[in-house]
Amino acid sequence: MNKWEIYEYLKKCGYSDKMIPSAKSLKMRFPNADREEILEGIEEYKAAKWLRKGA
């Protein structure tokens, strides 16, 4: 498990910045991921959304 799997899941589901699931709920979805990987995946998703808004 790595942050990119979390990122891809969030991207596929099309979450808005205000509706991103909590790390706790993502842990339930990805039980093999550690908290750091989940948080990094969320941050990558937020960064990508921010870059797309600026483009």
PDB file of C-alpha atoms in Angstrom:
ATOM      1  CA  MET A   1       0.000   0.000   0.000  1.00  0.00           C
ATOM      2  CA  ASN A   2       1.238   3.490  -0.780  1.00  0.00           C
ATOM      3  CA  LYS A   3       0.011   7.067  -0.960  1.00  0.00           C
ATOM      4  CA  TRP A   4      -0.705   6.781  -4.674  1.00  0.00           C
ATOM      5  CA  GLU A   5      -3.361   4.131  -4.125  1.00  0.00           C
ATOM      6  CA  ILE A   6      -5.126   6.504  -1.730  1.00  0.00           C
ATOM      7  CA  TYR A   7      -4.718   9.355  -4.209  1.00  0.00           C
ATOM      8  CA  GLU A   8      -6.129   7.279  -7.092  1.00  0.00           C
ATOM      9  CA  TYR A   9      -9.114   6.235  -4.984  1.00  0.00           C
ATOM     10  CA  LEU A  10      -9.896   9.860  -4.102  1.00  0.00           C
ATOM     11  CA  LYS A  11      -9.433  10.922  -7.732  1.00  0.00           C
ATOM     12  CA  LYS A  12     -11.674   8.125  -9.019  1.00  0.00           C
ATOM     13  CA  CYS A  13     -14.412   9.042  -6.555  1.00  0.00           C
ATOM     14  CA  GLY A  14     -14.150  12.735  -7.467  1.00  0.00           C
ATOM     15  CA  TYR A  15     -14.230  14.153  -3.959  1.00  0.00           C
ATOM     16  CA  SER A  16     -14.321  17.916  -3.558  1.00  0.00           C
ATOM     17  CA  ASP A  17     -11.915  19.617  -1.164  1.00  0.00           C
ATOM     18  CA  LYS A  18     -14.677  19.954   1.428  1.00  0.00           C
ATOM     19  CA  MET A  19     -15.837  16.347   1.162  1.00  0.00           C
ATOM     20  CA  ILE A  20     -12.578  14.376   1.344  1.00  0.00           C
ATOM     21  CA  PRO A  21     -13.067  11.398   3.665  1.00  0.00           C
ATOM     22  CA  SER A  22     -11.291  11.462   6.994  1.00  0.00           C
ATOM     23  CA  ALA A  23      -8.107   9.484   7.551  1.00  0.00           C
ATOM     24  CA  LYS A  24     -10.128   7.242   9.880  1.00  0.00           C
ATOM     25  CA  SER A  25     -12.687   6.354   7.205  1.00  0.00           C
ATOM     26  CA  LEU A  26      -9.930   5.805   4.625  1.00  0.00           C
ATOM     27  CA  LYS A  27      -8.207   3.482   7.093  1.00  0.00           C
ATOM     28  CA  MET A  28     -11.377   1.399   7.148  1.00  0.00           C
ATOM     29  CA  ARG A  29     -11.349   1.301   3.328  1.00  0.00           C
ATOM     30  CA  PHE A  30      -7.586   0.563   3.191  1.00  0.00           C
ATOM     31  CA  PRO A  31      -6.798  -1.456   6.336  1.00  0.00           C
ATOM     32  CA  ASN A  32      -3.247  -2.267   5.171  1.00  0.00           C
ATOM     33  CA  ALA A  33      -2.274   1.392   4.803  1.00  0.00           C
ATOM     34  CA  ASP A  34      -0.573   3.157   7.659  1.00  0.00           C
ATOM     35  CA  ARG A  35      -1.701   6.597   8.790  1.00  0.00           C
ATOM     36  CA  GLU A  36       1.244   8.372   7.148  1.00  0.00           C
ATOM     37  CA  GLU A  37       0.446   6.854   3.736  1.00  0.00           C
ATOM     38  CA  ILE A  38      -3.192   7.881   4.068  1.00  0.00           C
ATOM     39  CA  LEU A  39      -2.321  11.446   5.052  1.00  0.00           C
ATOM     40  CA  GLU A  40       0.214  11.711   2.210  1.00  0.00           C
ATOM     41  CA  GLY A  41      -2.375  10.430  -0.266  1.00  0.00           C
ATOM     42  CA  ILE A  42      -4.839  13.065   0.925  1.00  0.00           C
ATOM     43  CA  GLU A  43      -2.207  15.805   0.603  1.00  0.00           C
ATOM     44  CA  GLU A  44      -1.275  14.669  -2.927  1.00  0.00           C
ATOM     45  CA  TYR A  45      -4.942  14.757  -3.890  1.00  0.00           C
ATOM     46  CA  LYS A  46      -5.390  18.250  -2.449  1.00  0.00           C
ATOM     47  CA  ALA A  47      -2.251  19.467  -4.237  1.00  0.00           C
ATOM     48  CA  ALA A  48      -3.399  18.037  -7.568  1.00  0.00           C
ATOM     49  CA  LYS A  49      -6.836  19.648  -7.181  1.00  0.00           C
ATOM     50  CA  TRP A  50      -5.173  22.969  -6.367  1.00  0.00           C
ATOM     51  CA  LEU A  51      -2.921  22.731  -9.450  1.00  0.00           C
ATOM     52  CA  ARG A  52      -5.882  21.913 -11.713  1.00  0.00           C
ATOM     53  CA  LYS A  53      -7.755  24.952 -10.395  1.00  0.00           C
ATOM     54  CA  GLY A  54      -4.798  27.176 -11.260  1.00  0.00           C
ATOM     55  CA  ALA A  55      -4.408  25.818 -14.782  1.00  0.00           C
TER      56      ALA A  55
END
